Coordinates of C-alpha atoms in Angstrom, one line a residue:
Chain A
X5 CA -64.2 69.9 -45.5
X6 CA -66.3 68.2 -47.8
X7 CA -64.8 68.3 -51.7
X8 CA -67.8 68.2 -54.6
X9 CA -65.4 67.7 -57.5
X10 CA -63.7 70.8 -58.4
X11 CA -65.6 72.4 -55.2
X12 CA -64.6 72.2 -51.8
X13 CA -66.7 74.0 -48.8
X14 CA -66.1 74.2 -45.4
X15 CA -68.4 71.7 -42.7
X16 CA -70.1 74.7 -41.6
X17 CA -72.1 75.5 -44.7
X18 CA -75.1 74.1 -45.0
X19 CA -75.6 73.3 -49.2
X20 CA -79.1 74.1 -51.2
X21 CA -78.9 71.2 -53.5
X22 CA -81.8 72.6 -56.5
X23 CA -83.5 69.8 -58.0
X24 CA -83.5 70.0 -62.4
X25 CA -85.5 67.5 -64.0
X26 CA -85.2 67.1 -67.6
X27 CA -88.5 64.1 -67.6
X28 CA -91.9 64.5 -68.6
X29 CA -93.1 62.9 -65.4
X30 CA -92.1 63.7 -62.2
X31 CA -94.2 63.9 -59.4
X32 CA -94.1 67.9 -58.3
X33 CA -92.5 70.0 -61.9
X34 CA -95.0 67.4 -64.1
X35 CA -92.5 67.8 -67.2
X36 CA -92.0 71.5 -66.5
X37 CA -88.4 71.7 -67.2
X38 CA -88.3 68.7 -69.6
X39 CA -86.7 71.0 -72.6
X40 CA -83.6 71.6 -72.6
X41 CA -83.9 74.9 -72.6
X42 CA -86.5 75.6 -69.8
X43 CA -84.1 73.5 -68.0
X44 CA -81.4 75.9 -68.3
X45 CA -83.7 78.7 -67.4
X46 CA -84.3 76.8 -64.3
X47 CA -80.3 76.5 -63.8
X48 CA -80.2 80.3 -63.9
X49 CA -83.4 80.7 -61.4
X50 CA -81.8 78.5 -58.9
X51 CA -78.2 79.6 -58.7
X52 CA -79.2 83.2 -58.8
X53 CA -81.3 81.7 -55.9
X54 CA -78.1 80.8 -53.8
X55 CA -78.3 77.3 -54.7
X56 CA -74.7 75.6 -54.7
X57 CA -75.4 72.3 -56.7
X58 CA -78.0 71.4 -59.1
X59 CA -79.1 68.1 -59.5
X60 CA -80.1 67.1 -62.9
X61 CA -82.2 63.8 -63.4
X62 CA -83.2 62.4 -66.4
X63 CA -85.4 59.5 -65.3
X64 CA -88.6 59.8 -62.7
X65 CA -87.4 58.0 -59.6
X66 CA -91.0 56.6 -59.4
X67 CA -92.6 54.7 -62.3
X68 CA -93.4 56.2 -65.3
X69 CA -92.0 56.6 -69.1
X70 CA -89.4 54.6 -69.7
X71 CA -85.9 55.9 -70.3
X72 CA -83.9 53.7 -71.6
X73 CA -79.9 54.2 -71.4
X74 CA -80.0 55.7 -74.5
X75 CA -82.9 58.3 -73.4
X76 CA -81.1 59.2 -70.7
X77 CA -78.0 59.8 -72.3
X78 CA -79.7 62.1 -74.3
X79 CA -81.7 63.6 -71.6
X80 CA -77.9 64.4 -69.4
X81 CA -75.3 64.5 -71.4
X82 CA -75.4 67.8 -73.7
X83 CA -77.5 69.3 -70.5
X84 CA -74.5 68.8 -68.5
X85 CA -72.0 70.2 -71.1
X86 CA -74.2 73.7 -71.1
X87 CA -74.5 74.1 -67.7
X88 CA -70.8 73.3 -66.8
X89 CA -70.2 75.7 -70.0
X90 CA -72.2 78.7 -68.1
X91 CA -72.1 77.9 -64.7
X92 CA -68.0 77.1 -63.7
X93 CA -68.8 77.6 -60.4
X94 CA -72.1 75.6 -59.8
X95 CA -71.3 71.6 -58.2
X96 CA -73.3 69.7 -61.3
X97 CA -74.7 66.7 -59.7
X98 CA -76.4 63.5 -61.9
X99 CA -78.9 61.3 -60.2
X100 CA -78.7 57.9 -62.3
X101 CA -77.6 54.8 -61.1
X102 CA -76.4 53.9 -64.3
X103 CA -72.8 53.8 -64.5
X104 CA -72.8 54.3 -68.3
X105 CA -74.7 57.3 -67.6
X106 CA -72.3 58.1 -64.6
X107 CA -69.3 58.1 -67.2
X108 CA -70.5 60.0 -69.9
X109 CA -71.9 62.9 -67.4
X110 CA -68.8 63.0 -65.6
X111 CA -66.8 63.2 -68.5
X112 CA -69.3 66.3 -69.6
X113 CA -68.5 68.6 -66.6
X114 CA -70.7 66.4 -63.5
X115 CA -68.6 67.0 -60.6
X116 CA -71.3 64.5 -58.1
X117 CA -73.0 61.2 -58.8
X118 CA -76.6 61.2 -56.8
X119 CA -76.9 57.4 -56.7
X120 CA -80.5 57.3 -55.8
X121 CA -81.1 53.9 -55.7
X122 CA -78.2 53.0 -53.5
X123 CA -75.5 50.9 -55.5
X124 CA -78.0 49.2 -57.3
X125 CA -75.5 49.6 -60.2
X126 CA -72.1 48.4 -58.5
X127 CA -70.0 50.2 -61.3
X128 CA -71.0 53.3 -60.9
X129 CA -69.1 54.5 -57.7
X130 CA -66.2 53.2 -59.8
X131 CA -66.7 55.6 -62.4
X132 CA -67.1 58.4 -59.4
X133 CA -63.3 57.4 -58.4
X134 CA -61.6 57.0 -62.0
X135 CA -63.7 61.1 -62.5
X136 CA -62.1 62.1 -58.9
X137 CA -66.6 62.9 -58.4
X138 CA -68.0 63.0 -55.4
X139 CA -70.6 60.2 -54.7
X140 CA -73.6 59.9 -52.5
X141 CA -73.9 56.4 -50.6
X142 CA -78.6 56.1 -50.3
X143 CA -80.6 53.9 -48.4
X144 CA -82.8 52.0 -50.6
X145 CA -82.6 48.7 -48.6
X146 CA -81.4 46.7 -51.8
X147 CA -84.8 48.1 -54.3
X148 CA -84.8 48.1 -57.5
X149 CA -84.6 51.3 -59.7
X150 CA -87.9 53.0 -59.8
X151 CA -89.8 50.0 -57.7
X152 CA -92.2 51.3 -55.3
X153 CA -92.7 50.5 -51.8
X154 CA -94.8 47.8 -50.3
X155 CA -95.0 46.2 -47.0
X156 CA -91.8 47.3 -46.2
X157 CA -90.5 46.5 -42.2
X158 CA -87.6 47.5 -40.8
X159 CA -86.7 46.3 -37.1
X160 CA -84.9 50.0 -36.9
X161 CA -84.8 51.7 -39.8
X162 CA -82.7 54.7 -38.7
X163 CA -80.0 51.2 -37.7
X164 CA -80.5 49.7 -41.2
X165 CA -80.2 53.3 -42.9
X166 CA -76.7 53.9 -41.3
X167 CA -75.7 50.3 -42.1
X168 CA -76.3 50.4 -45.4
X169 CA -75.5 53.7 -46.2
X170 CA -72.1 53.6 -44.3
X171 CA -71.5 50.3 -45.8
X172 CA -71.8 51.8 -49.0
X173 CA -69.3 54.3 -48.6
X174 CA -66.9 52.2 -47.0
X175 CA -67.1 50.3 -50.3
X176 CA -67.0 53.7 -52.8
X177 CA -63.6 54.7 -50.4
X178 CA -62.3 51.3 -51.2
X179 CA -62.7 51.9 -54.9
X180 CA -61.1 55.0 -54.8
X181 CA -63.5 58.0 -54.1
X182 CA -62.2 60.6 -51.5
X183 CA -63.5 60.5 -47.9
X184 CA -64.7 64.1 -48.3
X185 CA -66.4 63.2 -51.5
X186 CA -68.6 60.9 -49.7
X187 CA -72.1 61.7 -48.4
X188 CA -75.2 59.8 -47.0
X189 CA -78.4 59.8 -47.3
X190 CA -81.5 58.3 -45.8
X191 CA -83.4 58.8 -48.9
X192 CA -86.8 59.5 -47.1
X193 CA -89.7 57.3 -48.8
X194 CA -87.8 55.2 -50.6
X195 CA -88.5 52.3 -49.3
X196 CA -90.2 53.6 -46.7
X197 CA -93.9 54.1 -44.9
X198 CA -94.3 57.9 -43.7
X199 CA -93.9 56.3 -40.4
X200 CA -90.2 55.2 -41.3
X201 CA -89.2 58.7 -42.9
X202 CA -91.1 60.2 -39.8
X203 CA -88.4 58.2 -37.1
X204 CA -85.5 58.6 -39.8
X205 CA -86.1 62.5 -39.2
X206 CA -86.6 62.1 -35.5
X207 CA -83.7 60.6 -35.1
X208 CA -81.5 62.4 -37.7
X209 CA -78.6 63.1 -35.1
X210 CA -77.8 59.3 -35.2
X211 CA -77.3 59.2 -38.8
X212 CA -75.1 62.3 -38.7
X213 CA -73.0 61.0 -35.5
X214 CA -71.4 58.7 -37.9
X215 CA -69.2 61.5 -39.0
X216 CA -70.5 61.5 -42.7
X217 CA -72.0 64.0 -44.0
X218 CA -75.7 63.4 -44.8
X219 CA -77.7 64.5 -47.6
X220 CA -81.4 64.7 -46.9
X221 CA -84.0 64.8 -49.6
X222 CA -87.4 66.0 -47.9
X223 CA -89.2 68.3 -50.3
X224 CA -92.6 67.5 -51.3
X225 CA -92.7 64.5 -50.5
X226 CA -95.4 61.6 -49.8
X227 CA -94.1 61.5 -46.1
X228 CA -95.1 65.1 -45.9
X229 CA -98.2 64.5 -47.5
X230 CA -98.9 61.9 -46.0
X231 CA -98.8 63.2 -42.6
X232 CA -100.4 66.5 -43.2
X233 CA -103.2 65.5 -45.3
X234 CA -102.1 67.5 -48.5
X235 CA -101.7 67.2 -52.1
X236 CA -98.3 67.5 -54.1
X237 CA -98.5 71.7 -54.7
X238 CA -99.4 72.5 -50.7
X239 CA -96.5 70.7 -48.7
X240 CA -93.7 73.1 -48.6
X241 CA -94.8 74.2 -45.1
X242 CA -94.4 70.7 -43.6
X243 CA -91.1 70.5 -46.1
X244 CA -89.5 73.3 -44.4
X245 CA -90.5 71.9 -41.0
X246 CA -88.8 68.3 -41.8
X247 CA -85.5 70.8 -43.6
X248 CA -85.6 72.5 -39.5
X249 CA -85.2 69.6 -38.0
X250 CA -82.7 68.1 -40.1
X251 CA -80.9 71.0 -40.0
X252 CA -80.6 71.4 -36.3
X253 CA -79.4 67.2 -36.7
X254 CA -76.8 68.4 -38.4
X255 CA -78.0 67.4 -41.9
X256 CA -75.4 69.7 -44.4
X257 CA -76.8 69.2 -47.9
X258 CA -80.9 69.6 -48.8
X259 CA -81.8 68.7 -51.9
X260 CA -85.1 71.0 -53.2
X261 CA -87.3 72.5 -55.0
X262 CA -87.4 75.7 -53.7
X263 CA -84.3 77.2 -52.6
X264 CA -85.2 80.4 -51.4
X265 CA -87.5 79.2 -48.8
X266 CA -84.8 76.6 -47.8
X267 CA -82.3 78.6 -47.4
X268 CA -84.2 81.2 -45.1
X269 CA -84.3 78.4 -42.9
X270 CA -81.1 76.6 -43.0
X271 CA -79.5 80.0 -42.4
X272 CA -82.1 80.6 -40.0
X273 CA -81.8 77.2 -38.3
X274 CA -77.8 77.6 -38.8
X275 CA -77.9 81.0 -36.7
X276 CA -79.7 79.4 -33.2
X277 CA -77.0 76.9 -33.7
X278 CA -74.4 79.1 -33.9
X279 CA -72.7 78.1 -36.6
X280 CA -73.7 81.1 -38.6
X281 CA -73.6 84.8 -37.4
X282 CA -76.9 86.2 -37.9
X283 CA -76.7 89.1 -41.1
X284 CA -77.1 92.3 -39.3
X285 CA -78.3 92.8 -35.5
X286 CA -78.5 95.5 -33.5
X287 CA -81.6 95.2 -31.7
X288 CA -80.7 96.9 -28.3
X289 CA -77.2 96.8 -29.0
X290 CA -76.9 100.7 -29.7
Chain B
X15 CA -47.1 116.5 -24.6
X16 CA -43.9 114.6 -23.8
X17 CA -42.6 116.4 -20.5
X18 CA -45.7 117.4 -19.3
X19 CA -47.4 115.1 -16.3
X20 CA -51.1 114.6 -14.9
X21 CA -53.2 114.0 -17.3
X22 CA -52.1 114.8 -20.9
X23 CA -54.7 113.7 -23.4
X24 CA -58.3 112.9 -23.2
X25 CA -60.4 110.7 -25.7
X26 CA -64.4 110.7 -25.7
X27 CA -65.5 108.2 -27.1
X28 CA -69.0 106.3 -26.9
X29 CA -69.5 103.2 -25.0
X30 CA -71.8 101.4 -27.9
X31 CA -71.8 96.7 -27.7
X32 CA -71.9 97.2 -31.2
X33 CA -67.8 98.0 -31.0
X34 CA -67.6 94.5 -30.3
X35 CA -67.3 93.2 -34.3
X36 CA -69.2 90.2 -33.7
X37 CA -71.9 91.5 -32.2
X38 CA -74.0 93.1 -35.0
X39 CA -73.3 89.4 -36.8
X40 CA -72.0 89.7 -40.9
X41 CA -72.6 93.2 -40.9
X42 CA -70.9 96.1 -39.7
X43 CA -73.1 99.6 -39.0
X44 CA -70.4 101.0 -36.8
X45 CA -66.9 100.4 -38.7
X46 CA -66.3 104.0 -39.4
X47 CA -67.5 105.1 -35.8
X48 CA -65.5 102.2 -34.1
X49 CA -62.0 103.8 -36.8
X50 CA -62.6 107.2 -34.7
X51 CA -62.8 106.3 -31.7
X52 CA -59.6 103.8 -32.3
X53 CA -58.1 106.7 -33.5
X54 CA -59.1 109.3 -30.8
X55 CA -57.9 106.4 -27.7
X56 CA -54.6 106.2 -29.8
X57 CA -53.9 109.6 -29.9
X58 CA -54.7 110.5 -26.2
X59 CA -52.1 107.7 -24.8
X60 CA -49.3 108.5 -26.8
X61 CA -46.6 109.5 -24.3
X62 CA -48.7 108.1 -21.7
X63 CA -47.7 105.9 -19.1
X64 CA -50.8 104.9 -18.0
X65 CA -54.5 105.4 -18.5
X66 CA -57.7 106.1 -16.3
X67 CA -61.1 104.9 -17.9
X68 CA -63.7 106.7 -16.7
X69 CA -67.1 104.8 -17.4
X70 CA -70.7 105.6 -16.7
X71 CA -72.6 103.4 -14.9
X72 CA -76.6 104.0 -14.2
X73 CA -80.0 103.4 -16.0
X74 CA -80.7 100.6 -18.1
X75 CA -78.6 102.6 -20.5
X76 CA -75.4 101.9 -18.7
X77 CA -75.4 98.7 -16.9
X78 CA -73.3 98.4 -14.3
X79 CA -73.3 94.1 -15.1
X80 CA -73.1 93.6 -18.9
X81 CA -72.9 89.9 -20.5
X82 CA -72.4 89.2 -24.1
X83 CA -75.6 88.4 -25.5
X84 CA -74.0 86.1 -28.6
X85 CA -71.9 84.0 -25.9
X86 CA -73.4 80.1 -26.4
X87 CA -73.2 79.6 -22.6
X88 CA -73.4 81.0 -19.4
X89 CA -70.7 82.8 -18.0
X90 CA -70.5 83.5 -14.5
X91 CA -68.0 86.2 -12.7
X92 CA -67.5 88.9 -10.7
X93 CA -70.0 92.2 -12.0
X94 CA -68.4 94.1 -15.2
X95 CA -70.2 97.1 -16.3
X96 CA -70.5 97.6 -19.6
X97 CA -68.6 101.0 -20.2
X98 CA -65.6 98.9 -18.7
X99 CA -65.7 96.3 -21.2
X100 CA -66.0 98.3 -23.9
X101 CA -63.5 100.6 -22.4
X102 CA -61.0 97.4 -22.5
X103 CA -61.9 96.5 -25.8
X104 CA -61.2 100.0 -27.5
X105 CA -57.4 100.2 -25.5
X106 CA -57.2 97.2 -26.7
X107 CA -58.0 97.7 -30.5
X108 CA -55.6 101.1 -30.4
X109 CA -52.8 99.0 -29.6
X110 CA -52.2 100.6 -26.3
X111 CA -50.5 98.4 -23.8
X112 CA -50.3 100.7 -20.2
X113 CA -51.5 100.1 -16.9
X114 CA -55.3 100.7 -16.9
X115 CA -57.5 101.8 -14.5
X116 CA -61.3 101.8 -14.7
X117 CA -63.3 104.2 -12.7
X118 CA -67.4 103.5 -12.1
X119 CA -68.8 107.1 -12.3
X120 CA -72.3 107.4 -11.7
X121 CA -74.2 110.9 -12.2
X122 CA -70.7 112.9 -12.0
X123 CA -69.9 111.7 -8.7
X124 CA -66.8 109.9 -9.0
X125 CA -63.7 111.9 -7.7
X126 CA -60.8 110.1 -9.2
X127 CA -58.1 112.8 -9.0
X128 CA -56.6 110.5 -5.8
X129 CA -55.6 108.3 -8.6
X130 CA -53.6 110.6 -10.4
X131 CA -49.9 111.1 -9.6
X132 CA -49.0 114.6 -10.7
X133 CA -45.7 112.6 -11.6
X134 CA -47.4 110.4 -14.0
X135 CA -48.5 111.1 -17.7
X136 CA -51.9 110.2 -17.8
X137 CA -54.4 109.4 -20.6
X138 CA -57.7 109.9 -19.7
X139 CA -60.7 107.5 -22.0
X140 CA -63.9 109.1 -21.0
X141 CA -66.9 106.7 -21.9
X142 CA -70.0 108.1 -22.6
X143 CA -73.1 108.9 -25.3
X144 CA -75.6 111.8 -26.2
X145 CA -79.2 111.6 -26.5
X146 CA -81.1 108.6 -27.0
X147 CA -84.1 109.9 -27.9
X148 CA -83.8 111.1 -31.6
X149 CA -86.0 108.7 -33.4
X150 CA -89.4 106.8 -33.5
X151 CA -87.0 103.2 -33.2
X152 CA -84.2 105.0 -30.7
X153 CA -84.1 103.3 -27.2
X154 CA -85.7 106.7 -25.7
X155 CA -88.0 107.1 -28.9
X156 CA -88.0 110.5 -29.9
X157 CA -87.8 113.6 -27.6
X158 CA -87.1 117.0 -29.5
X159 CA -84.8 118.3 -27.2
X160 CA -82.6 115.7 -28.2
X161 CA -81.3 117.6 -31.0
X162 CA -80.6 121.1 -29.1
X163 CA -78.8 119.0 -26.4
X164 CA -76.2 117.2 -28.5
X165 CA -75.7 119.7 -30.6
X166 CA -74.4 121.8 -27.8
X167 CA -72.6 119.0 -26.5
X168 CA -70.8 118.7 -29.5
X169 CA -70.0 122.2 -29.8
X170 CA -68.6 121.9 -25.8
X171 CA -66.5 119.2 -26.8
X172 CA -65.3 120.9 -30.4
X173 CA -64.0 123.8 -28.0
X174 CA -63.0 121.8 -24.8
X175 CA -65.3 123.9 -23.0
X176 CA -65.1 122.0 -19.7
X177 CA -68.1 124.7 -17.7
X178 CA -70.4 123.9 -20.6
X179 CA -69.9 120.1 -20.5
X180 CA -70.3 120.0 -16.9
X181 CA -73.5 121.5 -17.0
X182 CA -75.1 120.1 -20.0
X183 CA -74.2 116.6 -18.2
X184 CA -75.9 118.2 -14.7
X185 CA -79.2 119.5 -16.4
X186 CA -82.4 117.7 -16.0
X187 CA -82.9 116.3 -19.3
X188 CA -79.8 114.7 -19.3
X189 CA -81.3 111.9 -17.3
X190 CA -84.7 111.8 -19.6
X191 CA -82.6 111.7 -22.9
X192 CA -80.3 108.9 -20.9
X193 CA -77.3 110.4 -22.0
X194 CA -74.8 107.8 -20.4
X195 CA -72.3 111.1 -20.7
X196 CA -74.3 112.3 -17.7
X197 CA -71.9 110.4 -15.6
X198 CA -68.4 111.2 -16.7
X199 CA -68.1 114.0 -18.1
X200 CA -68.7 116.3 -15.2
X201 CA -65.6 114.4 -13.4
X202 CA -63.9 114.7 -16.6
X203 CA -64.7 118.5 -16.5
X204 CA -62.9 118.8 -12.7
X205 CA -59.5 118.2 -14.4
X206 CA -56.7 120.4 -13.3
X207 CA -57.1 122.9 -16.6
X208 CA -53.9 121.5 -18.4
X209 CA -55.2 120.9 -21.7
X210 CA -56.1 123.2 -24.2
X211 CA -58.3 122.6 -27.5
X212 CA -60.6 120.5 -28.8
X213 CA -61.4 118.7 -31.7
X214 CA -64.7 116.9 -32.4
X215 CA -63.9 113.8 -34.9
X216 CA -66.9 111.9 -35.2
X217 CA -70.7 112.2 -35.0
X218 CA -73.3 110.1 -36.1
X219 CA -76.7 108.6 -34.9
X220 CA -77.4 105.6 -37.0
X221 CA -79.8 104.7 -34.5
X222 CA -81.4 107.4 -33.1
X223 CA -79.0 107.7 -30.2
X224 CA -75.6 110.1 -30.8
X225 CA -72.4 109.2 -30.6
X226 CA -69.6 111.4 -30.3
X227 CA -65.6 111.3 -30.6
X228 CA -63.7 114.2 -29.6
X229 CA -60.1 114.9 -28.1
X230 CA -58.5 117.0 -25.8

């Protein structure tokens, strides 16, 4: 069972997590969903979509503009209120790593802190047990907020992502937070050459062997990119290839920007597992 | 019918995997199909004390070794034809708990009536399906004289007209529409003449192959 705040599913559902930016920057939307209220439309698209949380973000997690505390306050905060004010039944997730930011969203309706860069801010998985929120535990080998890689070496990075990551949520059950309100996650390319995000997908199945449930956020990215050659607007094939194997790893949550292509395949990926009956066969059945 | 011995009810019903629920996955094409024939099974066993199956088996239509394709690993066992399992399945779905027997019967030529104690109230579950040929995507594409054929099978079985059944089943395009009722129904049609009416319940061919549910 894994409990997202005042949401609990069952650990055969696979869980479209729709990204919502409200910055002017990010690397795929470019500021697309910035206002408030194009941010809201994009609520509505995604959970008519099927998606069961949305993750709102108010700061790039590369650099750019800089938010402040205050900015980003502004950016969540209210955002969170309308959304939990239309959509009861949608999991609100936050990624901050502010804990002030943490508080003030949970406070607003957030039922999941996306802690991006990993318990950089050791307060906030506090305020994800005081909120009873669920809490995800990244692997950012110890980075700074919005720092990008460089010469990055790992002697295993799939061994240093389940350290960390397991570490960390050893840590957020200490403080509180409910067992099934923790999740991992590798956090491809942070941190990370193609060629590390490349072996943390191979070898997926360790990471999920660990009994917590992982989180994988694949879509668009430079790994994909990287490896196939492509700008930003033409990687959802290779996206959806990475979301296949993760899937068939066992990976339960995806966090995306396009949720009805995902979710053809985690269903898709779900049925040859056989964790998912397929919708309606009766090919030579008759 | 309580009293009376032999055979003292009859239920036709088709033999269709997609009476299995799980088969056809989150949706269910057959629940109102899979309700009649419940019913029909039912209704022939009451008073019953035990029940003869009789199940085609011939043609790809009617495999004599059937394995359920959504099963995540190999099974391994003794041969089970299809018509038998399903056969099972719908006894078991009317709630009936008697002594079962299931006979193979392949192109009418099972004699079963050794099996029968005159002594013994029997329920008969005949197994078997009309054409399969009544549309572009049915397993015998489409062949116009399906729709001639079943409907006079359906009328034989509305009137528990036991000559007409046998002969429809015996007639050369029988075999060409793989009607799986080829096989029974003829033996079913050598009953001793103790029942008397018909009724057909259910008709349908969501997939270009009809399936029928009658009593007698």
């Amino acid at each position: 069972m894994l409990t997202l705040g005042r949401h609990t599913f069952s650990d055969d559902r696979l869980l479209v997590m729709a990204i919502v930016n409200r910055t002017r920057d990010s690397f795929y939307d470019k500021g697309a969903t910035y206002a408030e209220d194009a941010a809201l439309d994009r609520v509505r698209q995604v959970v008519d979509q099927g998606a069961e949380i949305v993750d709102i973000g108010g700061v790039k997690a590369g650099p750019g503009d800089v938010v402040d505390l205050d900015e980003e306050l502004r950016r969540t905060v209210g955002f969170v209120a309308r959304v939990r004010e239309e959509f009861p039944d949608v999991v609100i997730s936050v990624d901050t790593w502010r804990h002030e930011v943490g508080e003030a969203v949970c406070a607003a309706g957030a039922d999941l802190l996306n802690d991006a860069w990993g318990g950089y801010d050791p307060q906030l998985l506090e305020v994800a047990a005081r909120h009873g929120a669920a809490y995800v535990c990244t692997h950012t080998n110890g980075a700074t907020p919005r720092q990008p890689p460089h010469r990055v070496s790992y002697a295993d990075v799939v061994r240093a992502a389940i350290d960390d990551t397991v570490a960390l949520a050893n840590r957020a059950l200490a403080a509180g937070v409910a067992r099934e309100s923790l999740l991992i996650d590798p956090a491809h390319d942070f941190e990370k050459t193609t060629w590390h995000s490349l072996e943390i997908t191979r070898r997926l199945d360790e990471m999920t062997a660990t009994g917590w449930p992982v989180l994988v956020s694949l879509s668009n990215k430079d790994f994909v990119g990287e490896t196939l050659d492509l700008p930003t607007e033409q990687r959802l094939t290779g996206t959806l290839a990475a979301t296949a194997i993760s899937a068939w790893h066992g990976a339960r949550v995806y966090r995306v920007h396009e949720v009805v292509e995902t979710r053809q395949v985690l269903d898709m990926v779900a049925s040859i597992r056989g964790i998912r009956p397929p919708a309606r066969t009766t090919r030579a059945l008759a | 019918m309580t009293g009376a011995t032999g055979v003292t009810g009859a239920a036709f019903v088709p033999m269709t995997p997609l009476f299995f629920r799980h088969l056809s996955g989150q949706a269910d094409p057959v629940a109102e199909l899979r309700d009649a024939a419940v019913d029909a099974v039912r209704e022939a066993c009451r008073g019953a004390e035990q029940v003869v199956a009789l199940c085609p088996v011939g043609g790809r239509e009617a495999p004599g070794d059937w394995h359920d394709p959504s099963r995540t690993r190999p099974l391994h066992g003794a041969p089970r034809s299809l018509a038998e399992q399903v056969g099972e399945h719908l006894l078991e779905l009317a709630g009936v708990d008697l002594p079962a027997t299931y006979v193979e019967c392949t192109d009418g030529e099972a004699d079963f009536r050794g099996l029968l104690d005159p002594g013994v109230r029997t329920a008969l579950v005949v197994l078997g399906d009309g054409a399969a040929a009544r549309s572009q995507g049915a397993p015998g594409h489409i062949d116009e004289r399906s729709f001639a054929y079943d409907d006079a099978v359906a009328a034989a079985l509305a009137a528990a007209d036991r000559n007409a059944l046998a002969s429809l089943a015996q007639a050369p395009e029988a075999f060409e529409l793989m009607v799986t009722g080829r096989h029974t129904w003829p033996v079913a049609a050598r009953l001793e003449p103790r029942l008397h009416g018909g009724s057909l319940t259910h008709r349908s061919d969501p997939f270009g192959l009809t399936y029928v549910v009658a009593r007698w």
